[in-house]
JSON list of C-alpha atoms in Angstrom, two decimals:
[
{"chain": "K", "resi": 1, "resn": "UNK", "atom": "CA", "xyz": [0.00, 0.00, 0.00]},
{"chain": "K", "resi": 2, "resn": "UNK", "atom": "CA", "xyz": [1.01, 3.64, 0.16]},
{"chain": "K", "resi": 3, "resn": "UNK", "atom": "CA", "xyz": [3.31, 3.24, 3.17]},
{"chain": "K", "resi": 4, "resn": "UNK", "atom": "CA", "xyz": [5.73, 0.91, 1.35]},
{"chain": "K", "resi": 5, "resn": "UNK", "atom": "CA", "xyz": [8.95, 2.39, -0.05]},
{"chain": "K", "resi": 6, "resn": "UNK", "atom": "CA", "xyz": [8.79, 0.92, -3.56]},
{"chain": "K", "resi": 7, "resn": "UNK", "atom": "CA", "xyz": [11.88, 2.83, -4.70]},
{"chain": "K", "resi": 8, "resn": "UNK", "atom": "CA", "xyz": [13.88, 1.19, -1.91]},
{"chain": "K", "resi": 9, "resn": "UNK", "atom": "CA", "xyz": [12.69, -2.29, -2.93]},
{"chain": "K", "resi": 10, "resn": "UNK", "atom": "CA", "xyz": [13.38, -1.55, -6.58]},
{"chain": "K", "resi": 11, "resn": "UNK", "atom": "CA", "xyz": [16.91, -0.43, -5.69]},
{"chain": "K", "resi": 12, "resn": "UNK", "atom": "CA", "xyz": [17.54, -3.65, -3.76]},
{"chain": "K", "resi": 13, "resn": "UNK", "atom": "CA", "xyz": [16.10, -5.83, -6.55]},
{"chain": "K", "resi": 14, "resn": "UNK", "atom": "CA", "xyz": [18.14, -4.05, -9.24]},
{"chain": "K", "resi": 15, "resn": "UNK", "atom": "CA", "xyz": [21.45, -4.28, -7.36]},
{"chain": "K", "resi": 16, "resn": "UNK", "atom": "CA", "xyz": [20.86, -7.94, -6.44]},
{"chain": "K", "resi": 17, "resn": "UNK", "atom": "CA", "xyz": [19.32, -9.62, -9.48]},
{"chain": "K", "resi": 18, "resn": "UNK", "atom": "CA", "xyz": [20.27, -13.00, -7.98]},
{"chain": "K", "resi": 19, "resn": "UNK", "atom": "CA", "xyz": [17.90, -12.39, -5.04]},
{"chain": "K", "resi": 20, "resn": "UNK", "atom": "CA", "xyz": [14.17, -12.98, -5.36]},
{"chain": "K", "resi": 21, "resn": "UNK", "atom": "CA", "xyz": [11.87, -10.47, -3.73]},
{"chain": "K", "resi": 22, "resn": "UNK", "atom": "CA", "xyz": [8.61, -12.25, -2.98]},
{"chain": "K", "resi": 23, "resn": "UNK", "atom": "CA", "xyz": [5.88, -9.82, -2.03]},
{"chain": "K", "resi": 24, "resn": "UNK", "atom": "CA", "xyz": [2.71, -10.99, -0.35]},
{"chain": "K", "resi": 25, "resn": "UNK", "atom": "CA", "xyz": [-0.40, -8.83, -0.20]},
{"chain": "K", "resi": 26, "resn": "UNK", "atom": "CA", "xyz": [-2.58, -6.82, -2.49]},
{"chain": "K", "resi": 27, "resn": "UNK", "atom": "CA", "xyz": [-1.17, -3.90, -4.39]},
{"chain": "K", "resi": 28, "resn": "UNK", "atom": "CA", "xyz": [-3.61, -1.26, -3.17]},
{"chain": "K", "resi": 29, "resn": "UNK", "atom": "CA", "xyz": [-2.19, 2.02, -4.39]},
{"chain": "K", "resi": 30, "resn": "UNK", "atom": "CA", "xyz": [-4.95, 4.60, -4.46]},
{"chain": "K", "resi": 31, "resn": "UNK", "atom": "CA", "xyz": [-3.04, 7.89, -4.35]},
{"chain": "K", "resi": 32, "resn": "UNK", "atom": "CA", "xyz": [-0.15, 6.97, -6.68]},
{"chain": "K", "resi": 33, "resn": "UNK", "atom": "CA", "xyz": [-1.18, 3.80, -8.56]},
{"chain": "K", "resi": 34, "resn": "UNK", "atom": "CA", "xyz": [2.01, 3.80, -10.65]},
{"chain": "K", "resi": 35, "resn": "UNK", "atom": "CA", "xyz": [4.50, 3.86, -7.73]},
{"chain": "K", "resi": 36, "resn": "UNK", "atom": "CA", "xyz": [5.26, 0.13, -7.97]},
{"chain": "K", "resi": 37, "resn": "UNK", "atom": "CA", "xyz": [5.41, -0.09, -11.78]},
{"chain": "K", "resi": 38, "resn": "UNK", "atom": "CA", "xyz": [9.23, -0.21, -11.97]},
{"chain": "K", "resi": 39, "resn": "UNK", "atom": "CA", "xyz": [9.38, -2.86, -9.26]},
{"chain": "K", "resi": 40, "resn": "UNK", "atom": "CA", "xyz": [6.70, -5.01, -10.89]},
{"chain": "K", "resi": 41, "resn": "UNK", "atom": "CA", "xyz": [8.65, -5.11, -14.18]},
{"chain": "K", "resi": 42, "resn": "UNK", "atom": "CA", "xyz": [11.75, -6.70, -12.64]},
{"chain": "K", "resi": 43, "resn": "UNK", "atom": "CA", "xyz": [12.23, -10.43, -13.30]},
{"chain": "K", "resi": 44, "resn": "UNK", "atom": "CA", "xyz": [13.38, -11.17, -9.74]},
{"chain": "K", "resi": 45, "resn": "UNK", "atom": "CA", "xyz": [10.28, -9.63, -8.14]},
{"chain": "K", "resi": 46, "resn": "UNK", "atom": "CA", "xyz": [7.32, -11.92, -7.57]},
{"chain": "K", "resi": 47, "resn": "UNK", "atom": "CA", "xyz": [3.97, -10.57, -6.37]},
{"chain": "K", "resi": 48, "resn": "UNK", "atom": "CA", "xyz": [1.87, -13.34, -4.83]},
{"chain": "K", "resi": 49, "resn": "UNK", "atom": "CA", "xyz": [-1.09, -11.13, -3.99]},
{"chain": "K", "resi": 50, "resn": "UNK", "atom": "CA", "xyz": [-3.30, -11.70, -0.97]},
{"chain": "K", "resi": 51, "resn": "UNK", "atom": "CA", "xyz": [-3.10, -14.93, 0.97]},
{"chain": "K", "resi": 52, "resn": "UNK", "atom": "CA", "xyz": [-5.70, -16.18, 3.46]},
{"chain": "K", "resi": 53, "resn": "UNK", "atom": "CA", "xyz": [-4.90, -15.21, 7.06]},
{"chain": "K", "resi": 54, "resn": "UNK", "atom": "CA", "xyz": [-4.35, -18.83, 8.06]},
{"chain": "K", "resi": 55, "resn": "UNK", "atom": "CA", "xyz": [-1.71, -19.12, 5.31]},
{"chain": "K", "resi": 56, "resn": "UNK", "atom": "CA", "xyz": [0.34, -16.10, 6.44]},
{"chain": "K", "resi": 57, "resn": "UNK", "atom": "CA", "xyz": [2.62, -18.12, 8.77]},
{"chain": "K", "resi": 58, "resn": "UNK", "atom": "CA", "xyz": [3.36, -20.53, 5.93]},
{"chain": "K", "resi": 59, "resn": "UNK", "atom": "CA", "xyz": [4.23, -17.66, 3.61]},
{"chain": "K", "resi": 60, "resn": "UNK", "atom": "CA", "xyz": [6.52, -16.14, 6.24]},
{"chain": "K", "resi": 61, "resn": "UNK", "atom": "CA", "xyz": [8.17, -19.51, 6.94]},
{"chain": "K", "resi": 62, "resn": "UNK", "atom": "CA", "xyz": [9.09, -19.70, 3.26]},
{"chain": "K", "resi": 63, "resn": "UNK", "atom": "CA", "xyz": [11.05, -16.44, 3.41]},
{"chain": "K", "resi": 64, "resn": "UNK", "atom": "CA", "xyz": [14.78, -16.30, 4.13]},
{"chain": "K", "resi": 65, "resn": "UNK", "atom": "CA", "xyz": [14.47, -12.70, 5.35]},
{"chain": "K", "resi": 66, "resn": "UNK", "atom": "CA", "xyz": [11.33, -10.71, 6.04]},
{"chain": "K", "resi": 67, "resn": "UNK", "atom": "CA", "xyz": [11.25, -7.00, 5.29]},
{"chain": "K", "resi": 68, "resn": "UNK", "atom": "CA", "xyz": [9.37, -3.94, 6.50]},
{"chain": "K", "resi": 69, "resn": "UNK", "atom": "CA", "xyz": [10.28, -1.46, 3.76]},
{"chain": "K", "resi": 70, "resn": "UNK", "atom": "CA", "xyz": [8.23, 1.46, 5.01]},
{"chain": "K", "resi": 71, "resn": "UNK", "atom": "CA", "xyz": [8.68, 5.05, 3.98]},
{"chain": "K", "resi": 72, "resn": "UNK", "atom": "CA", "xyz": [9.53, 7.45, 6.78]},
{"chain": "K", "resi": 73, "resn": "UNK", "atom": "CA", "xyz": [6.49, 9.70, 7.16]},
{"chain": "K", "resi": 74, "resn": "UNK", "atom": "CA", "xyz": [3.82, 10.66, 9.69]},
{"chain": "K", "resi": 75, "resn": "UNK", "atom": "CA", "xyz": [1.88, 7.46, 9.00]},
{"chain": "K", "resi": 76, "resn": "UNK", "atom": "CA", "xyz": [4.80, 5.10, 9.61]},
{"chain": "K", "resi": 77, "resn": "UNK", "atom": "CA", "xyz": [6.08, 7.17, 12.54]},
{"chain": "K", "resi": 78, "resn": "UNK", "atom": "CA", "xyz": [2.91, 6.16, 14.34]},
{"chain": "K", "resi": 79, "resn": "UNK", "atom": "CA", "xyz": [2.43, 2.64, 13.01]},
{"chain": "K", "resi": 80, "resn": "UNK", "atom": "CA", "xyz": [2.65, -0.49, 15.10]},
{"chain": "K", "resi": 81, "resn": "UNK", "atom": "CA", "xyz": [2.85, -3.04, 12.32]},
{"chain": "K", "resi": 82, "resn": "UNK", "atom": "CA", "xyz": [1.06, -6.33, 12.87]},
{"chain": "K", "resi": 83, "resn": "UNK", "atom": "CA", "xyz": [3.39, -7.71, 10.18]},
{"chain": "K", "resi": 84, "resn": "UNK", "atom": "CA", "xyz": [6.38, -7.07, 12.48]},
{"chain": "K", "resi": 85, "resn": "UNK", "atom": "CA", "xyz": [4.87, -9.24, 15.22]},
{"chain": "K", "resi": 86, "resn": "UNK", "atom": "CA", "xyz": [4.00, -11.95, 12.69]},
{"chain": "K", "resi": 87, "resn": "UNK", "atom": "CA", "xyz": [7.61, -12.00, 11.52]},
{"chain": "K", "resi": 88, "resn": "UNK", "atom": "CA", "xyz": [8.86, -12.13, 15.13]},
{"chain": "K", "resi": 89, "resn": "UNK", "atom": "CA", "xyz": [6.42, -14.93, 16.01]},
{"chain": "K", "resi": 90, "resn": "UNK", "atom": "CA", "xyz": [7.78, -16.99, 13.11]},
{"chain": "K", "resi": 91, "resn": "UNK", "atom": "CA", "xyz": [11.34, -16.29, 14.27]},
{"chain": "K", "resi": 92, "resn": "UNK", "atom": "CA", "xyz": [12.44, -15.01, 10.87]},
{"chain": "K", "resi": 93, "resn": "UNK", "atom": "CA", "xyz": [15.27, -12.49, 10.34]},
{"chain": "K", "resi": 94, "resn": "UNK", "atom": "CA", "xyz": [13.82, -9.02, 9.78]},
{"chain": "K", "resi": 95, "resn": "UNK", "atom": "CA", "xyz": [15.14, -5.96, 7.97]},
{"chain": "K", "resi": 96, "resn": "UNK", "atom": "CA", "xyz": [13.17, -2.74, 8.34]},
{"chain": "K", "resi": 97, "resn": "UNK", "atom": "CA", "xyz": [13.48, 0.89, 7.51]},
{"chain": "K", "resi": 98, "resn": "UNK", "atom": "CA", "xyz": [14.06, 3.18, 10.48]},
{"chain": "K", "resi": 99, "resn": "UNK", "atom": "CA", "xyz": [10.55, 3.42, 11.89]},
{"chain": "K", "resi": 100, "resn": "UNK", "atom": "CA", "xyz": [9.82, 3.59, 15.64]},
{"chain": "K", "resi": 101, "resn": "UNK", "atom": "CA", "xyz": [8.15, 0.16, 15.71]},
{"chain": "K", "resi": 102, "resn": "UNK", "atom": "CA", "xyz": [11.33, -1.49, 14.40]},
{"chain": "K", "resi": 103, "resn": "UNK", "atom": "CA", "xyz": [13.50, 0.37, 16.94]},
{"chain": "K", "resi": 104, "resn": "UNK", "atom": "CA", "xyz": [11.58, -1.33, 19.76]},
{"chain": "K", "resi": 105, "resn": "UNK", "atom": "CA", "xyz": [13.44, -4.58, 19.01]},
{"chain": "K", "resi": 106, "resn": "UNK", "atom": "CA", "xyz": [17.19, -3.84, 18.99]},
{"chain": "K", "resi": 107, "resn": "UNK", "atom": "CA", "xyz": [19.22, -6.90, 18.10]},
{"chain": "K", "resi": 108, "resn": "UNK", "atom": "CA", "xyz": [16.16, -8.64, 16.68]},
{"chain": "K", "resi": 109, "resn": "UNK", "atom": "CA", "xyz": [15.32, -6.29, 13.81]},
{"chain": "K", "resi": 110, "resn": "UNK", "atom": "CA", "xyz": [17.99, -4.94, 11.48]},
{"chain": "K", "resi": 111, "resn": "UNK", "atom": "CA", "xyz": [17.44, -1.30, 10.50]},
{"chain": "K", "resi": 112, "resn": "UNK", "atom": "CA", "xyz": [18.50, 0.41, 7.28]},
{"chain": "K", "resi": 113, "resn": "UNK", "atom": "CA", "xyz": [17.66, 3.67, 5.58]},
{"chain": "K", "resi": 114, "resn": "UNK", "atom": "CA", "xyz": [18.51, 3.39, 1.88]},
{"chain": "K", "resi": 115, "resn": "UNK", "atom": "CA", "xyz": [18.72, 0.67, -0.79]},
{"chain": "K", "resi": 116, "resn": "UNK", "atom": "CA", "xyz": [22.44, 0.08, -0.21]},
{"chain": "K", "resi": 117, "resn": "UNK", "atom": "CA", "xyz": [22.23, -0.31, 3.57]},
{"chain": "K", "resi": 118, "resn": "UNK", "atom": "CA", "xyz": [18.98, -2.26, 3.24]},
{"chain": "K", "resi": 119, "resn": "UNK", "atom": "CA", "xyz": [20.68, -4.73, 0.88]},
{"chain": "K", "resi": 120, "resn": "UNK", "atom": "CA", "xyz": [23.68, -4.92, 3.23]},
{"chain": "K", "resi": 121, "resn": "UNK", "atom": "CA", "xyz": [21.41, -5.79, 6.16]},
{"chain": "K", "resi": 122, "resn": "UNK", "atom": "CA", "xyz": [19.60, -8.41, 4.07]},
{"chain": "K", "resi": 123, "resn": "UNK", "atom": "CA", "xyz": [22.97, -9.97, 3.16]},
{"chain": "K", "resi": 124, "resn": "UNK", "atom": "CA", "xyz": [23.95, -10.04, 6.85]},
{"chain": "K", "resi": 125, "resn": "UNK", "atom": "CA", "xyz": [20.59, -11.59, 7.73]},
{"chain": "K", "resi": 126, "resn": "UNK", "atom": "CA", "xyz": [21.08, -14.25, 5.05]},
{"chain": "K", "resi": 127, "resn": "UNK", "atom": "CA", "xyz": [24.44, -15.10, 6.61]},
{"chain": "K", "resi": 128, "resn": "UNK", "atom": "CA", "xyz": [22.96, -15.31, 10.11]},
{"chain": "K", "resi": 129, "resn": "UNK", "atom": "CA", "xyz": [22.76, -18.69, 11.85]},
{"chain": "K", "resi": 130, "resn": "UNK", "atom": "CA", "xyz": [19.06, -19.47, 11.28]},
{"chain": "K", "resi": 131, "resn": "UNK", "atom": "CA", "xyz": [18.54, -20.83, 14.79]},
{"chain": "K", "resi": 132, "resn": "UNK", "atom": "CA", "xyz": [20.48, -18.12, 16.60]},
{"chain": "K", "resi": 133, "resn": "UNK", "atom": "CA", "xyz": [17.73, -15.58, 17.30]},
{"chain": "K", "resi": 134, "resn": "UNK", "atom": "CA", "xyz": [14.56, -17.59, 16.69]},
{"chain": "K", "resi": 135, "resn": "UNK", "atom": "CA", "xyz": [13.70, -18.01, 20.38]},
{"chain": "K", "resi": 136, "resn": "UNK", "atom": "CA", "xyz": [14.45, -14.36, 21.20]},
{"chain": "K", "resi": 137, "resn": "UNK", "atom": "CA", "xyz": [12.24, -13.18, 18.35]},
{"chain": "K", "resi": 138, "resn": "UNK", "atom": "CA", "xyz": [9.43, -15.50, 19.36]},
{"chain": "K", "resi": 139, "resn": "UNK", "atom": "CA", "xyz": [9.71, -14.35, 22.99]},
{"chain": "K", "resi": 140, "resn": "UNK", "atom": "CA", "xyz": [9.44, -10.73, 21.82]},
{"chain": "K", "resi": 141, "resn": "UNK", "atom": "CA", "xyz": [6.30, -11.61, 19.90]},
{"chain": "K", "resi": 142, "resn": "UNK", "atom": "CA", "xyz": [4.87, -13.49, 22.90]},
{"chain": "K", "resi": 143, "resn": "UNK", "atom": "CA", "xyz": [5.40, -10.39, 25.05]},
{"chain": "K", "resi": 144, "resn": "UNK", "atom": "CA", "xyz": [3.24, -8.42, 22.60]},
{"chain": "K", "resi": 145, "resn": "UNK", "atom": "CA", "xyz": [0.14, -10.56, 22.17]},
{"chain": "K", "resi": 146, "resn": "UNK", "atom": "CA", "xyz": [-3.31, -9.02, 22.22]},
{"chain": "K", "resi": 147, "resn": "UNK", "atom": "CA", "xyz": [-3.89, -10.54, 25.68]},
{"chain": "K", "resi": 148, "resn": "UNK", "atom": "CA", "xyz": [-0.71, -8.90, 27.01]},
{"chain": "K", "resi": 149, "resn": "UNK", "atom": "CA", "xyz": [-1.68, -5.57, 25.47]},
{"chain": "K", "resi": 150, "resn": "UNK", "atom": "CA", "xyz": [-5.26, -5.70, 26.79]},
{"chain": "K", "resi": 151, "resn": "UNK", "atom": "CA", "xyz": [-3.93, -6.46, 30.28]},
{"chain": "K", "resi": 152, "resn": "UNK", "atom": "CA", "xyz": [-1.57, -3.47, 30.03]},
{"chain": "K", "resi": 153, "resn": "UNK", "atom": "CA", "xyz": [-4.43, -1.21, 28.91]},
{"chain": "K", "resi": 154, "resn": "UNK", "atom": "CA", "xyz": [-6.63, -2.49, 31.74]},
{"chain": "K", "resi": 155, "resn": "UNK", "atom": "CA", "xyz": [-3.85, -1.72, 34.22]},
{"chain": "K", "resi": 156, "resn": "UNK", "atom": "CA", "xyz": [-3.43, 1.80, 32.83]},
{"chain": "K", "resi": 157, "resn": "UNK", "atom": "CA", "xyz": [-7.18, 2.41, 33.03]},
{"chain": "K", "resi": 158, "resn": "UNK", "atom": "CA", "xyz": [-7.43, 1.09, 36.60]},
{"chain": "K", "resi": 159, "resn": "UNK", "atom": "CA", "xyz": [-4.48, 3.26, 37.65]},
{"chain": "K", "resi": 160, "resn": "UNK", "atom": "CA", "xyz": [-6.00, 6.34, 35.97]},
{"chain": "K", "resi": 161, "resn": "UNK", "atom": "CA", "xyz": [-9.37, 5.74, 37.64]},
{"chain": "K", "resi": 162, "resn": "UNK", "atom": "CA", "xyz": [-7.68, 5.29, 41.02]},
{"chain": "K", "resi": 163, "resn": "UNK", "atom": "CA", "xyz": [-5.79, 8.59, 40.59]},
{"chain": "K", "resi": 164, "resn": "UNK", "atom": "CA", "xyz": [-9.04, 10.31, 39.61]},
{"chain": "K", "resi": 165, "resn": "UNK", "atom": "CA", "xyz": [-10.80, 8.97, 42.70]},
{"chain": "K", "resi": 166, "resn": "UNK", "atom": "CA", "xyz": [-7.94, 10.18, 44.93]},
{"chain": "K", "resi": 167, "resn": "UNK", "atom": "CA", "xyz": [-8.14, 13.65, 43.37]},
{"chain": "K", "resi": 168, "resn": "UNK", "atom": "CA", "xyz": [-11.93, 13.72, 43.82]},
{"chain": "K", "resi": 169, "resn": "UNK", "atom": "CA", "xyz": [-11.59, 12.69, 47.49]},
{"chain": "K", "resi": 170, "resn": "UNK", "atom": "CA", "xyz": [-8.90, 15.32, 48.08]},
{"chain": "K", "resi": 171, "resn": "UNK", "atom": "CA", "xyz": [-11.06, 18.00, 46.43]},
{"chain": "K", "resi": 172, "resn": "UNK", "atom": "CA", "xyz": [-14.05, 16.91, 48.51]},
{"chain": "K", "resi": 173, "resn": "UNK", "atom": "CA", "xyz": [-12.01, 17.05, 51.74]},
{"chain": "K", "resi": 174, "resn": "UNK", "atom": "CA", "xyz": [-10.69, 20.51, 50.86]},
{"chain": "K", "resi": 175, "resn": "UNK", "atom": "CA", "xyz": [-14.23, 21.73, 50.17]},
{"chain": "K", "resi": 176, "resn": "UNK", "atom": "CA", "xyz": [-15.38, 20.69, 53.64]}
]
């Protein structure tokens, strides 16, 4: 979609014609429908389209390296990508552009800012011992499940309500 840095992916694909970029998901470009045209024309780029949700882990498992090639803009500065947690849960090596969500996982997510550094990080990820960080990535995903997040939100709400009650009691005592 519009948050993907297609120029970055095209740069990586062009400089590494021996690599295959396999892209999963619909190409939903509403604002700039031609942004991915150059990428789509490359012989080492394969667009699989949408896959059913229950097939996403299988698609991820088939990847040597998973990427989050997001542009740096207001949208991605505030994104908390579900895809990142899916990649972590599958234990796959991850290369991302420098977005805040990726920075939350130092040592587990490789960060790059341009096609050259992105390709370099992919090469390093390809050379990584496949079993080395799997458990750490999966643990990071497990610490970010919906249940964990809901519990954290509940705790924040309970704490906020308790603080409000204390303030109301203090105001009531002062009024007396």
